[in-house]
Short mmCIF file of C-alpha atoms and ligand atoms in Angstrom, two decimals:
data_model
loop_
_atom_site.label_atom_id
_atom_site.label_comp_id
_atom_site.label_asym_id
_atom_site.label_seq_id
_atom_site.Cartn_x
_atom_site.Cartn_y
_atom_site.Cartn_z
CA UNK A 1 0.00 0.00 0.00
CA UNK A 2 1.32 2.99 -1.08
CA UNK A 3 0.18 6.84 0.05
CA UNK A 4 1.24 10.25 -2.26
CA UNK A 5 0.56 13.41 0.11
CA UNK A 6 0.39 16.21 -1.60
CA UNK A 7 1.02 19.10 1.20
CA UNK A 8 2.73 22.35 0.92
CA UNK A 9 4.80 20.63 4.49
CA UNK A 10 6.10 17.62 3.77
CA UNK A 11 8.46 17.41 6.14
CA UNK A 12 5.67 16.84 8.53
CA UNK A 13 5.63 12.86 7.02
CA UNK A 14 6.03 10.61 8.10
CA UNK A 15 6.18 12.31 11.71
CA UNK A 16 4.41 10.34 14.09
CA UNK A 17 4.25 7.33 12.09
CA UNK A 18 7.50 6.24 11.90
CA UNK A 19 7.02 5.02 15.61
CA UNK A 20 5.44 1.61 17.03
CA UNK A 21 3.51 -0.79 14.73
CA UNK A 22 3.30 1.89 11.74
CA UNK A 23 7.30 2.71 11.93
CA UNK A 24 7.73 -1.03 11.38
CA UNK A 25 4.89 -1.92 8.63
CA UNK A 26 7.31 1.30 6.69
CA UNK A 27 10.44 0.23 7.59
CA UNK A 28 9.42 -3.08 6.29
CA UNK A 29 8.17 -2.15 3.14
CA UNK A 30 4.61 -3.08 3.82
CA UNK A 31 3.38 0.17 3.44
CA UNK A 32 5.37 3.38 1.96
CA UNK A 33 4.64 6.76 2.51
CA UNK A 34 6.23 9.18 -0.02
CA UNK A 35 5.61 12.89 0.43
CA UNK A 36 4.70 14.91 -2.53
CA UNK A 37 5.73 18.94 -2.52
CA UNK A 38 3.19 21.14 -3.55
CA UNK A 39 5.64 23.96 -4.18
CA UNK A 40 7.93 21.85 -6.62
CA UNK A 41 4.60 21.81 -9.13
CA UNK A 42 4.64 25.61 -9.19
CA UNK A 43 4.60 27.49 -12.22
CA UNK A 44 6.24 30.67 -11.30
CA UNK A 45 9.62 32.14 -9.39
CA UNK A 46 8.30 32.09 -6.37
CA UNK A 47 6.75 29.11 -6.41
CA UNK A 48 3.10 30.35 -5.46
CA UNK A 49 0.76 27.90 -4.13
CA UNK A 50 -1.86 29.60 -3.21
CA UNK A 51 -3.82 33.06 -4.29
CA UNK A 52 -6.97 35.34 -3.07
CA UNK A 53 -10.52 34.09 -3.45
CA UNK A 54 -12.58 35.49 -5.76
CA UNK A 55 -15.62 37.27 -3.91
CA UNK A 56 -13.49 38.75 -1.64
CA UNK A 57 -12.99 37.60 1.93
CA UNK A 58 -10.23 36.31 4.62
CA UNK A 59 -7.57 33.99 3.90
CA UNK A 60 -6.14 32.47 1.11
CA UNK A 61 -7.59 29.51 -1.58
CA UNK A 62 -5.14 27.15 -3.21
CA UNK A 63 -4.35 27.53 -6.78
CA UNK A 64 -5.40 25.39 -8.90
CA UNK A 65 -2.37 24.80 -11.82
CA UNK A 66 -0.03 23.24 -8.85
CA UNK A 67 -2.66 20.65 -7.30
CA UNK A 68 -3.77 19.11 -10.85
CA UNK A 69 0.31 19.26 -11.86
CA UNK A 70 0.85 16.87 -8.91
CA UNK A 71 -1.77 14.37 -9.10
CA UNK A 72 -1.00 13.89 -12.66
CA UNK A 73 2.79 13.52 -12.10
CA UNK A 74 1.58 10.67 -9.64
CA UNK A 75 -0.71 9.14 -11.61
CA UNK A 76 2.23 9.46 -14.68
CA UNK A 77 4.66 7.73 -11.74
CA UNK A 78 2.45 4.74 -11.13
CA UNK A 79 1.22 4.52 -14.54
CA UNK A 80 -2.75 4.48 -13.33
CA UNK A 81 -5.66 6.33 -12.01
CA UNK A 82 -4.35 6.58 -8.67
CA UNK A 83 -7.63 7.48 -6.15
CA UNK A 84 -7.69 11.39 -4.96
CA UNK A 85 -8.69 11.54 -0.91
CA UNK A 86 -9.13 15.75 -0.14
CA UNK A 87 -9.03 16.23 4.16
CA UNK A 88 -11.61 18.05 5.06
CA UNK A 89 -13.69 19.05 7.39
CA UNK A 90 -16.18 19.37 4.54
CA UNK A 91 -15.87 15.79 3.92
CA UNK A 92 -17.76 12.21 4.71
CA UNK A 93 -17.21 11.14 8.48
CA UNK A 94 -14.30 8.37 8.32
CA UNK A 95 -15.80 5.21 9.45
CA UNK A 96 -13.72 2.26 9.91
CA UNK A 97 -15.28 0.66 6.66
CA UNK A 98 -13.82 3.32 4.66
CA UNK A 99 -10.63 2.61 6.72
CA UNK A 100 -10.68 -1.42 5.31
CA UNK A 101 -11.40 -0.48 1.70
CA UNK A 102 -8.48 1.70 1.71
CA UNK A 103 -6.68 -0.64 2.79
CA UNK A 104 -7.89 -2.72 0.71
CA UNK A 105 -5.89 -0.71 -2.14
CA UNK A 106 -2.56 -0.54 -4.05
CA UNK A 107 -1.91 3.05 -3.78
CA UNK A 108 -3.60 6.52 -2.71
CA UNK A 109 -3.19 10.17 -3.28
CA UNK A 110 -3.90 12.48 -0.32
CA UNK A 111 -4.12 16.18 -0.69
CA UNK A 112 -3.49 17.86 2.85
CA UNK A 113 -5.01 21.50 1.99
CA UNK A 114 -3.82 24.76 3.93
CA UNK A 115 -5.32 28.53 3.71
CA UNK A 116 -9.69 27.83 3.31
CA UNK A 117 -9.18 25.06 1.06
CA UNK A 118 -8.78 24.22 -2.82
CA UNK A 119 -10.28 25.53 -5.51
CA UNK A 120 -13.38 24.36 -6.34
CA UNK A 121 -12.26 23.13 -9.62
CA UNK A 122 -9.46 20.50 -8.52
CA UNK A 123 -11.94 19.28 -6.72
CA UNK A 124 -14.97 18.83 -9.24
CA UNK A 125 -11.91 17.31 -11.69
CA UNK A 126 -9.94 15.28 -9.82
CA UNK A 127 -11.05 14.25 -6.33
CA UNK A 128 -12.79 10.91 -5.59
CA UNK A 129 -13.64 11.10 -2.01
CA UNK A 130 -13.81 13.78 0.68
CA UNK A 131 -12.91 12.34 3.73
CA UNK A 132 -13.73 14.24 7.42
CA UNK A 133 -11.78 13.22 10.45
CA UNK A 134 -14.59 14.89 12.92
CA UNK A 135 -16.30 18.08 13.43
CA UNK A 136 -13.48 20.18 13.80
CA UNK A 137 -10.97 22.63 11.60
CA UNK A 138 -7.59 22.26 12.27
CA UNK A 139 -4.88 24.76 9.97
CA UNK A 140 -4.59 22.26 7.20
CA UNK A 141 -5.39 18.50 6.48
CA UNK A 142 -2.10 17.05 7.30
CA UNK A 143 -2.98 15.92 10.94
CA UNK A 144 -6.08 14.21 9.44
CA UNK A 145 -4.11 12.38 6.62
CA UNK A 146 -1.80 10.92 9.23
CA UNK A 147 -4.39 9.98 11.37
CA UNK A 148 -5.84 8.05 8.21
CA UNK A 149 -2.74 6.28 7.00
CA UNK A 150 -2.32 5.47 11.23
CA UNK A 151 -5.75 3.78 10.70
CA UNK A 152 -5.06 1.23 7.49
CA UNK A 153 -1.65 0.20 8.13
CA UNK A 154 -2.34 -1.01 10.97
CA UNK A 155 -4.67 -2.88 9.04
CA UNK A 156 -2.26 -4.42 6.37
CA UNK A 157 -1.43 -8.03 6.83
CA UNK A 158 1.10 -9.05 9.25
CA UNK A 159 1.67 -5.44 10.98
CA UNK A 160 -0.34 -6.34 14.05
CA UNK A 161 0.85 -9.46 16.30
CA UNK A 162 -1.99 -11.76 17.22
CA UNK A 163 -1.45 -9.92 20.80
CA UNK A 164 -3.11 -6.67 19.33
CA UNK A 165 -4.96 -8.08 16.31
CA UNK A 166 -7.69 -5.85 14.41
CA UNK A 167 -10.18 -7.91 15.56
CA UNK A 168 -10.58 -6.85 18.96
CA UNK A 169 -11.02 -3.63 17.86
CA UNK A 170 -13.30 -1.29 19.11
CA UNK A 171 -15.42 -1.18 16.27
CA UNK A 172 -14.52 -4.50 14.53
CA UNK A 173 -17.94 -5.55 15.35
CA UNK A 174 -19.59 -2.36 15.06
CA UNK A 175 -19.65 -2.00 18.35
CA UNK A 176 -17.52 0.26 21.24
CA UNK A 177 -15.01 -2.07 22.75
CA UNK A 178 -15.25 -3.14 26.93
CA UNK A 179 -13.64 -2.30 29.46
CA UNK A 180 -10.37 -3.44 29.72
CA UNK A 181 -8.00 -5.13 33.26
CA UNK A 182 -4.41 -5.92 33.99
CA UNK A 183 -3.02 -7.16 36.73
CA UNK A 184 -2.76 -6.76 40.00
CA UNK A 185 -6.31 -8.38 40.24
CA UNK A 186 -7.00 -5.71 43.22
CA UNK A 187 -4.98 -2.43 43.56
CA UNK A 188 -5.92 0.56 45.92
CA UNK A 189 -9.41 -1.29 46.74
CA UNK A 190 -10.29 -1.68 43.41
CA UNK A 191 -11.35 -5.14 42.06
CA UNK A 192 -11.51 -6.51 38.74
CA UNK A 193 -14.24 -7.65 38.08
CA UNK A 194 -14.50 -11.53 39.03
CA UNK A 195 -15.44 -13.34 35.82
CA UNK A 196 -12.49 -12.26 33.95
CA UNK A 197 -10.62 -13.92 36.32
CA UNK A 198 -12.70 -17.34 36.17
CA UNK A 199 -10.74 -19.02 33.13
CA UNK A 200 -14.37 -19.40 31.77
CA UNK A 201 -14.09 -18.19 28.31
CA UNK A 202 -17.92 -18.17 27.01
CA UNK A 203 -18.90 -16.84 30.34
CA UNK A 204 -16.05 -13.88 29.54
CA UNK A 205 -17.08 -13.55 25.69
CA UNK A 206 -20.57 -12.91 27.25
CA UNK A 207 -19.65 -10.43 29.78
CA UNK A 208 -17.39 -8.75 27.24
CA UNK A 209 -20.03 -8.18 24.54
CA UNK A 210 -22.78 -7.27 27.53
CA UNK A 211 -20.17 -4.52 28.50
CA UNK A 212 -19.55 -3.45 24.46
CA UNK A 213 -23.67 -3.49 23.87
CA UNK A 214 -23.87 -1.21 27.16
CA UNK A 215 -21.30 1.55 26.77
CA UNK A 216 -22.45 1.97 23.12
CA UNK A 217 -25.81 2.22 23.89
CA UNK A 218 -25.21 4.64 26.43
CA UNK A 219 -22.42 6.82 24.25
CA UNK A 220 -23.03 5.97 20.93
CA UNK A 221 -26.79 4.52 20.25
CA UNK A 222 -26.26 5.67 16.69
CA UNK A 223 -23.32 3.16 16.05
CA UNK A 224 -26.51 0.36 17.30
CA UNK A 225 -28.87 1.95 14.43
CA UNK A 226 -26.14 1.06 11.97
C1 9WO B 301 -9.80 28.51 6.83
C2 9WO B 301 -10.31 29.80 6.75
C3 9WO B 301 -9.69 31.04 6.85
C4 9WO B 301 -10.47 32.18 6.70
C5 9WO B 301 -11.82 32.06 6.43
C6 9WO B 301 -12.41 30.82 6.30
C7 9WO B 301 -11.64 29.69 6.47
N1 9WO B 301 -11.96 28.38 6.38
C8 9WO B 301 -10.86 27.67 6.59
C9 9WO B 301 -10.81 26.22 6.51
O1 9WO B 301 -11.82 25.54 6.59
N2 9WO B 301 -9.58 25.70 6.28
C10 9WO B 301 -9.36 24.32 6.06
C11 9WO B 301 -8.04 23.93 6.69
C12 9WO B 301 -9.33 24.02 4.57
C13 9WO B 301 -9.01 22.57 4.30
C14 9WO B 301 -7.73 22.15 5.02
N3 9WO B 301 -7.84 22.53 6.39
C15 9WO B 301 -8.42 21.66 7.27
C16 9WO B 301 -8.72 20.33 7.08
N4 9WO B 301 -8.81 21.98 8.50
N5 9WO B 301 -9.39 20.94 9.08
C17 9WO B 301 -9.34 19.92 8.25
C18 9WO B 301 -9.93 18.64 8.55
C19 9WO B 301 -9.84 17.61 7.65
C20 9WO B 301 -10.44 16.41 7.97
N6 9WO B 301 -11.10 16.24 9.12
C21 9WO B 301 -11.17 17.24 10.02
C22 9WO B 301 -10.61 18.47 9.76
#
């Protein structure tokens, strides 16, 4: 699995994951990352990436000549349609669904906008699927494509152990996870709870998925509708 970011920061890749189970699923070649500069796909001297809106009003919109230069270098690169993800808040929620189908795929293009956004026309051309993170604006989409590519490569073959497989996932059943115990079996007072302790393992599956069917009810009742 492969992910192009276009971003005007690339230095901010792969940041964060180049620790724990996503710094080895790169390191071993299960998944590659390769940062894509917005600026080197300017047309001009200074290498201008972004311009004011039309219509007046605050901030900055991103040109358009750079963005469409860069997804068709990649797609020129990899010699196919590579997909176009745009981060924003603007977006589809990301549900962990979305997470398996992408990565599910061979490779990915990921524009990480700055300023208010793109303009509108990269985005009627060339992007697939508008991805949201939450209900939230951050200064640019960067943050949320890392949190992404965090999400499905952990979810490529052989990058989790069996110790923390996918499965037991909150939301690999659709479903918040329970509550989780280590040992000491009491500390300051505080028990854990007695059947997780019983070597029973129906009676535990039972308790667990009571637990799961309880907090999501009471947190997320929507997730139940679903
Ligand atoms: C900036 C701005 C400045 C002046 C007036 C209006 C404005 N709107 C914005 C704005 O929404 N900026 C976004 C910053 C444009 C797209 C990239 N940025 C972004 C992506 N912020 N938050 C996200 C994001 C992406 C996915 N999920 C959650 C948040």
């Amino acid at each position: 699995m492969r992910f192009y970011v276009v971003t005007i920061f690339p230095g901010l890749f792969p940041g964060p994951l180049a620790e724990g189970v996503t710094g080895k699923a790169l390191a071993a070649g299960k998944a590659e990352i390769v940062p894509v500069n917005l600026r080197d796909f300017a047309e001009d001297r200074h290498q201008t990436t972004d311009d004011t809106p039309y219509g007046g009003g605050p901030g900055m919109v991103m040109k358009p000549e750079p963005l469409f230069r860069a997804v068709e270098w990649v797609r020129e690169t990899e010699g196919s349609r590579v997909p176009v993800i745009l981060l924003t808040p603007k977006g589809e929620p990301l549900r962990q669904e979305r997470v398996r189908e992408i990565a599910s795929g061979e490779a990915w293009i990921l524009v990480s906008g700055r300023y208010r956004g793109v303009d509108e026309r990269f985005r009627e051309a060339l992007v697939d699927i508008e991805l949201s993170i939450g209900d939230f604006v951050l200064s640019g989409g960067e943050i949320p494509a890392l949190a992404l590519m965090d999400a499905a490569i952990r979810l490529v073959p052989g990058v989790l152990g069996n110790e923390d497989s996918a499965d037991a996932d909150s939301f690999a059943n659709g479903l918040l996870g329970a509550p989780d115990y280590t040992k000491p079996p009491e500390y300051r007072g505080m028990k854990v709870p007695d059947v997780l302790l019983s070597g029973d393992h129906a009676k535990i599956a039972a308790w667990r998925r009571d637990r799961a069917l309880e907090i999501t009810r009471r947190r997320r009742p929507d997730l139940l509708e679903k």
